């Protein structure tokens, strides 16, 4: 008899069905809004969940906690040697969750095919600029060509429609809003702009300096006609717009998305739960508390015990991220160590 599903509900009536799994805190880029140029004190090998431990926690999230969507992230998930096997294990679960990956695409040229064969359904690739020098300024690495080759490989492997994520920083790359959209439209990729959040390792984020979605939309509207998207938004964080006059290869209207995580928070509709690379459950990107599952796992806990601890962690989820509260404190882990 299948084990009954008891979902990850919180005291505000939200139910988490979307699991973000960070597979490593390491990265081959140093995006200024995420990681300092010198890197961070990385987790030690034995502190990371093993592939078998990740597979077990993903399985119980799907089988017992009602998770229907699993996204692998990091750090840079393509740096995890066992990634293809982890995706394949998740693809064998019943009910089969939808499987996606967030990546900077460096190394995807080699891995896109194996990942698609392993059962990956969707991919989100981060691309903040098309200018090689700006790429260096934004990420401290000369790797734009590798990222572009990875994007093309994802497309060729059928991980379509390729979705691109862009963080625009005022005065740095915000003039690329329309050119990036033009580039994506030409290739049939879906582009989304994300507001920069206070998750940088240097704690330099300031609300006043943040480029807002309203500014991004104004820049896009100067070059394109954006029409309201009639599709239901549901709990999705992205607000989408149809780009008049453009269609995807399959004939559907082309869209652009904006994610106003800071200026118009969508916490009331949040359906996410997070697992860090060292096995901690976080109920929110901005949580200041974590629940360690690794010690339980390694101490011989049963699936029931692990599931119960995960549910308890999510029950205490706060109603919102509180970035606008005067007493807001940035979480101690930066984005790369939480899993974006
Ligand atoms: N390395 C992969 C990548 O860059 O796609 C996956 C991990 S990264 C932390 C996931 C996403 O978080 C990326 O799209 C990145 O742009 C975004 N991100 C990182 N720091 C951010 C911040 N402070 N505010 C908003 N988005 C951020
Ligand atoms: Fe690495 Fe992604 Fe953070 Fe950039 S955003 S430093 S690619 S983890």
Coordinates of C-alpha atoms and ligand atoms in Angstrom, one line a residue:
X1 CA 0.0 0.0 0.0
X2 CA 1.5 3.5 -0.9
X3 CA 2.5 5.7 2.1
X4 CA -0.1 8.4 2.6
X5 CA 1.0 11.9 1.6
X6 CA 0.9 14.5 4.3
X7 CA 1.8 17.8 2.6
X8 CA 4.1 20.6 3.7
X9 CA 1.5 23.0 5.0
X10 CA 2.3 26.1 7.0
X11 CA 0.2 28.0 9.6
X12 CA -0.9 30.6 6.9
X13 CA -2.5 28.0 4.7
X14 CA 0.3 27.7 2.1
X15 CA 1.3 24.3 0.9
X16 CA 4.9 23.8 -0.5
X17 CA 5.0 21.5 -3.6
X18 CA 8.0 23.0 -5.3
X19 CA 11.4 21.8 -3.9
X20 CA 14.7 23.6 -4.7
X21 CA 17.7 21.4 -4.0
X22 CA 21.1 22.9 -3.8
X23 CA 23.7 20.4 -5.0
X24 CA 26.8 22.4 -4.2
X25 CA 27.8 25.8 -2.8
X26 CA 30.7 26.1 -5.2
X27 CA 30.7 28.0 -8.4
X28 CA 32.9 28.8 -11.4
X29 CA 31.6 32.4 -11.6
X30 CA 31.6 35.2 -9.0
X31 CA 28.5 37.2 -9.9
X32 CA 28.7 40.4 -7.9
X33 CA 25.2 40.1 -6.5
X34 CA 25.9 36.6 -5.2
X35 CA 29.5 35.8 -4.3
X36 CA 32.6 37.8 -3.5
X37 CA 35.5 37.6 -6.0
X38 CA 37.6 35.6 -3.7
X39 CA 34.9 33.0 -3.3
X40 CA 33.6 31.7 0.1
X41 CA 34.7 29.1 2.6
X42 CA 33.3 26.1 0.8
X43 CA 31.5 23.3 2.5
X44 CA 33.9 20.4 3.2
X45 CA 33.2 17.1 1.2
X46 CA 31.9 15.1 4.2
X47 CA 29.5 17.9 5.0
X48 CA 27.8 17.7 1.7
X49 CA 24.9 15.3 1.3
X50 CA 26.0 12.3 -0.8
X51 CA 24.2 11.5 -4.0
X52 CA 22.4 8.7 -2.2
X53 CA 21.3 11.0 0.6
X54 CA 20.0 13.6 -1.9
X55 CA 18.1 10.8 -3.7
X56 CA 16.6 9.7 -0.5
X57 CA 15.4 13.1 0.6
X58 CA 14.0 13.9 -2.9
X59 CA 12.2 10.6 -2.9
X60 CA 10.6 11.2 0.5
X61 CA 9.6 14.7 -0.5
X62 CA 7.8 13.4 -3.5
X63 CA 6.4 10.2 -2.0
X64 CA 5.4 11.5 1.4
X65 CA 5.3 15.3 1.3
X66 CA 3.4 16.0 -1.9
X67 CA 6.3 17.7 -3.8
X68 CA 5.5 17.7 -7.5
X69 CA 8.3 19.9 -8.8
X70 CA 12.0 19.5 -8.1
X71 CA 14.6 22.1 -9.3
X72 CA 18.3 21.4 -8.9
X73 CA 20.4 24.5 -8.3
X74 CA 23.5 25.7 -6.3
X75 CA 26.1 27.2 -6.4
X76 CA 26.6 25.8 -9.9
X77 CA 24.9 22.4 -10.1
X78 CA 26.8 21.4 -13.2
X79 CA 29.9 21.2 -11.0
X80 CA 28.3 18.3 -9.1
X81 CA 29.8 15.1 -10.5
X82 CA 26.7 13.0 -9.8
X83 CA 24.2 15.4 -11.3
X84 CA 23.1 13.2 -14.2
X85 CA 22.5 10.2 -11.8
X86 CA 20.6 12.4 -9.4
X87 CA 18.3 13.6 -12.1
X88 CA 17.8 10.1 -13.4
X89 CA 16.9 8.8 -9.9
X90 CA 14.3 11.6 -9.5
X91 CA 12.9 10.8 -13.0
X92 CA 12.2 7.2 -11.8
X93 CA 10.0 8.4 -8.9
X94 CA 6.2 7.9 -8.7
X95 CA 4.4 10.2 -9.1
X96 CA 7.0 11.5 -11.5
X97 CA 7.9 15.1 -10.4
X98 CA 8.7 17.7 -13.0
X99 CA 12.4 18.2 -13.1
X100 CA 14.3 21.4 -13.8
X101 CA 17.8 22.9 -13.4
X102 CA 19.0 26.4 -12.8
X103 CA 22.5 26.9 -14.2
X104 CA 25.0 29.4 -15.6
X105 CA 25.4 26.9 -18.5
X106 CA 29.2 26.6 -18.2
X107 CA 29.8 23.0 -19.1
X108 CA 26.3 22.5 -20.5
X109 CA 27.7 21.9 -24.0
X110 CA 28.8 18.5 -22.7
X111 CA 26.0 17.8 -20.3
X112 CA 22.8 19.0 -22.0
X113 CA 22.3 15.8 -23.9
X114 CA 22.9 13.4 -21.0
X115 CA 20.7 15.5 -18.7
X116 CA 17.8 15.5 -21.3
X117 CA 18.2 11.7 -21.6
X118 CA 18.2 11.3 -17.8
X119 CA 14.8 13.0 -17.7
X120 CA 15.4 16.7 -17.1
X121 CA 12.3 18.5 -18.3
X122 CA 13.3 22.2 -18.2
X123 CA 16.2 24.4 -17.8
X124 CA 16.7 28.0 -16.6
X125 CA 20.0 29.6 -17.6
X126 CA 21.3 32.8 -16.1
X127 CA 22.5 35.4 -18.6
X128 CA 23.0 39.0 -17.5
X129 CA 24.8 40.5 -20.5
X130 CA 25.7 39.8 -24.1
X131 CA 28.9 41.9 -23.8
X132 CA 32.1 39.9 -23.1
X133 CA 33.7 42.7 -21.1
X134 CA 30.6 43.3 -19.0
X135 CA 30.4 39.6 -18.4
X136 CA 33.8 39.8 -16.8
X137 CA 32.8 42.8 -14.8
X138 CA 29.7 41.1 -13.5
X139 CA 31.1 37.7 -12.9
X140 CA 34.9 38.1 -12.5
X141 CA 35.4 35.4 -15.2
X142 CA 35.8 35.5 -18.9
X143 CA 33.3 32.8 -19.7
X144 CA 30.5 34.4 -21.9
X145 CA 31.4 32.1 -24.8
X146 CA 31.0 29.1 -22.6
X147 CA 27.6 30.3 -21.4
X148 CA 26.4 31.0 -24.9
X149 CA 27.6 27.6 -26.1
X150 CA 25.8 26.0 -23.2
X151 CA 22.5 27.8 -24.1
X152 CA 22.8 26.6 -27.7
X153 CA 23.4 23.0 -26.5
X154 CA 20.4 23.1 -24.3
X155 CA 18.3 24.2 -27.2
X156 CA 19.8 21.5 -29.5
X157 CA 19.2 18.8 -26.8
X158 CA 15.5 19.7 -26.7
X159 CA 15.4 21.3 -23.3
X160 CA 13.0 23.8 -24.7
X161 CA 11.7 26.4 -24.5
X162 CA 15.1 27.5 -23.1
X163 CA 14.4 29.9 -20.3
X164 CA 16.8 32.7 -19.5
X165 CA 17.0 34.6 -16.2
X166 CA 18.5 38.1 -16.0
X167 CA 19.3 40.2 -13.0
X168 CA 19.6 43.9 -14.1
X169 CA 21.7 46.2 -12.0
X170 CA 21.1 49.9 -12.3
X171 CA 23.8 51.7 -14.1
X172 CA 25.7 48.4 -14.9
X173 CA 23.6 46.3 -17.3
X174 CA 20.1 47.8 -17.2
X175 CA 20.6 49.3 -20.7
X176 CA 20.6 45.7 -22.0
X177 CA 17.0 45.0 -21.1
X178 CA 15.7 45.5 -24.7
X179 CA 18.8 44.0 -26.5
X180 CA 18.6 40.9 -24.3
X181 CA 14.9 40.5 -25.1
X182 CA 15.6 41.0 -28.8
X183 CA 18.4 38.3 -28.7
X184 CA 16.1 35.9 -26.9
X185 CA 13.1 36.5 -29.2
X186 CA 15.2 35.8 -32.3
X187 CA 16.1 32.4 -30.9
X188 CA 12.8 31.5 -29.4
X189 CA 14.0 31.6 -25.8
X190 CA 11.9 32.9 -22.9
X191 CA 13.5 35.7 -20.9
X192 CA 12.7 36.7 -17.3
X193 CA 14.1 39.7 -15.4
X194 CA 14.6 39.2 -11.7
X195 CA 15.0 42.0 -9.2
X196 CA 18.2 41.9 -7.2
X197 CA 17.6 40.6 -3.7
X198 CA 19.6 41.2 -0.5
X199 CA 21.4 37.9 -0.7
X200 CA 24.9 39.0 -1.7
X201 CA 27.8 37.7 0.4
X202 CA 29.1 41.3 1.0
X203 CA 25.8 42.6 2.3
X204 CA 26.1 45.6 0.0
X205 CA 22.5 45.5 -1.3
X206 CA 20.5 48.7 -0.8
X207 CA 16.9 49.1 -1.6
X208 CA 17.5 52.6 -3.1
X209 CA 20.1 51.3 -5.6
X210 CA 18.0 48.4 -6.7
X211 CA 16.7 48.4 -10.3
X212 CA 13.0 47.7 -10.1
X213 CA 10.7 45.8 -12.4
X214 CA 8.9 49.0 -13.2
X215 CA 12.2 50.5 -14.6
X216 CA 12.8 47.3 -16.6
X217 CA 9.3 47.4 -18.1
X218 CA 9.7 51.0 -19.0
X219 CA 12.9 50.1 -20.9
X220 CA 11.3 47.2 -22.7
X221 CA 8.3 49.3 -23.6
X222 CA 10.5 51.8 -25.3
X223 CA 11.4 49.1 -27.9
X224 CA 8.5 46.6 -27.8
X225 CA 4.7 46.6 -27.4
X226 CA 3.9 44.6 -24.3
X227 CA 0.4 43.2 -23.9
X228 CA -1.1 41.7 -20.7
X229 CA -0.8 37.9 -20.8
X230 CA -4.4 36.4 -20.5
X231 CA -2.9 33.2 -19.0
X232 CA -3.7 32.6 -15.3
X233 CA -0.7 33.6 -13.2
X234 CA -1.6 31.4 -10.2
X235 CA 1.2 31.2 -7.7
X236 CA 3.9 31.8 -10.3
X237 CA 6.4 34.5 -9.2
X238 CA 6.8 35.8 -12.8
X239 CA 4.3 38.3 -14.2
X240 CA 4.3 37.7 -17.9
X241 CA 3.7 39.9 -20.9
X242 CA 3.0 39.0 -24.5
X243 CA 5.5 40.7 -26.9
X244 CA 3.3 41.9 -29.8
X245 CA 4.3 40.6 -33.2
X246 CA 6.5 37.8 -32.0
X247 CA 5.8 34.1 -31.8
X248 CA 7.8 31.0 -30.6
X249 CA 8.8 28.2 -33.1
X250 CA 5.6 26.3 -32.1
X251 CA 3.4 29.3 -32.9
X252 CA 2.6 30.3 -29.4
X253 CA 3.0 34.0 -28.6
X254 CA 6.4 35.1 -27.3
X255 CA 6.4 36.3 -23.7
X256 CA 8.7 38.1 -21.4
X257 CA 8.5 37.8 -17.6
X258 CA 9.4 40.0 -14.7
X259 CA 9.9 38.8 -11.1
X260 CA 9.3 41.6 -8.6
X261 CA 10.5 39.7 -5.6
X262 CA 11.3 42.9 -3.7
X263 CA 9.0 45.6 -5.0
X264 CA 5.9 43.4 -5.2
X265 CA 6.5 40.3 -3.0
X266 CA 4.5 37.2 -3.8
X267 CA 5.1 35.5 -0.4
X268 CA 1.4 34.9 0.1
X269 CA 1.4 32.5 -2.8
X270 CA 4.8 30.9 -2.2
X271 CA 4.8 27.2 -2.7
X272 CA 8.6 26.5 -2.2
X273 CA 10.7 24.5 0.2
X274 CA 14.4 24.4 0.0
X275 CA 17.2 21.9 0.8
X276 CA 20.8 23.1 1.1
X277 CA 23.7 21.1 -0.1
X278 CA 24.6 20.2 3.5
X279 CA 21.1 18.9 4.2
X280 CA 19.3 21.8 5.9
X281 CA 15.6 22.6 5.2
X282 CA 14.9 26.3 4.7
X283 CA 11.3 27.4 4.5
X284 CA 12.3 30.6 2.7
X285 CA 15.3 32.2 0.9
X286 CA 15.4 34.7 3.7
X287 CA 14.9 32.3 6.6
X288 CA 17.3 33.0 9.5
X289 CA 16.5 29.5 10.8
X290 CA 17.3 26.1 9.3
X291 CA 16.4 22.5 10.2
X292 CA 19.2 20.1 9.9
X293 CA 18.1 16.8 8.3
X294 CA 21.7 15.5 7.7
X295 CA 22.3 14.6 11.3
X296 CA 19.1 12.8 11.5
X297 CA 19.8 11.0 8.2
X298 CA 23.2 9.9 9.4
X299 CA 21.9 9.0 12.8
X300 CA 19.7 6.3 11.2
X301 CA 16.3 8.2 11.2
X302 CA 13.4 6.5 9.4
X303 CA 11.6 8.1 6.5
X304 CA 8.7 8.9 8.9
X305 CA 11.0 10.8 11.2
X306 CA 12.7 12.8 8.4
X307 CA 9.3 13.6 6.9
X308 CA 7.9 14.8 10.2
X309 CA 11.0 17.0 10.8
X310 CA 10.6 18.5 7.3
X311 CA 6.9 19.2 7.9
X312 CA 7.6 20.9 11.2
X313 CA 10.3 23.1 9.6
X314 CA 7.8 24.3 7.0
X315 CA 4.9 24.8 9.4
X316 CA 6.9 27.6 11.0
X317 CA 7.4 29.5 7.7
X318 CA 7.0 33.2 8.2
X319 CA 4.3 35.1 6.3
X320 CA 6.7 37.1 4.2
X321 CA 10.4 38.0 3.6
X322 CA 10.1 41.3 5.4
X323 CA 12.7 43.1 3.3
X324 CA 10.8 46.4 3.8
X325 CA 10.7 46.1 7.6
X326 CA 13.2 48.4 9.3
X327 CA 14.4 45.4 11.4
X328 CA 15.0 43.2 8.4
X329 CA 18.2 41.2 8.6
X330 CA 19.8 39.5 5.7
X331 CA 20.3 35.7 6.1
X332 CA 23.8 34.7 7.0
X333 CA 24.2 32.4 4.1
X334 CA 24.4 34.1 0.7
X335 CA 22.4 33.0 -2.3
X336 CA 25.1 30.7 -3.6
X337 CA 25.0 28.7 -0.4
X338 CA 21.2 28.6 0.0
X339 CA 20.4 27.6 -3.6
X340 CA 18.6 30.2 -5.8
Ligands
LIG1 N1 24.7 29.1 -10.6 C1 23.4 28.9 -11.1 C2 22.9 30.2 -11.8 O1 23.5 31.2 -11.7 O2 21.9 30.0 -12.5 C3 22.3 28.5 -10.1 C4 22.4 29.2 -8.7 S1 22.1 30.9 -8.7 C5 22.2 31.3 -7.0 C6 20.4 30.9 -9.1 C7 19.8 32.2 -9.6 O3 19.9 33.2 -8.5 C8 20.5 32.9 -10.8 O4 19.5 33.2 -11.8 C9 21.0 34.2 -10.2 O5 21.0 35.2 -11.1 C10 20.1 34.4 -9.1 N2 20.7 35.3 -8.0 C11 21.8 35.1 -7.3 N3 22.0 36.1 -6.4 C12 20.9 36.9 -6.5 C13 20.4 38.1 -5.9 N4 21.1 38.7 -4.9 N5 19.2 38.6 -6.2 C14 18.5 38.0 -7.2 N6 18.9 36.9 -7.9 C15 20.0 36.4 -7.5
LIG2 FE1 27.6 31.3 -9.4 FE2 25.0 31.4 -10.0 FE3 25.9 32.8 -7.9 FE4 26.6 33.5 -10.4 S1 24.5 33.5 -9.5 S2 28.0 33.3 -8.6 S3 26.7 31.6 -11.4 S4 25.9 30.6 -8.0

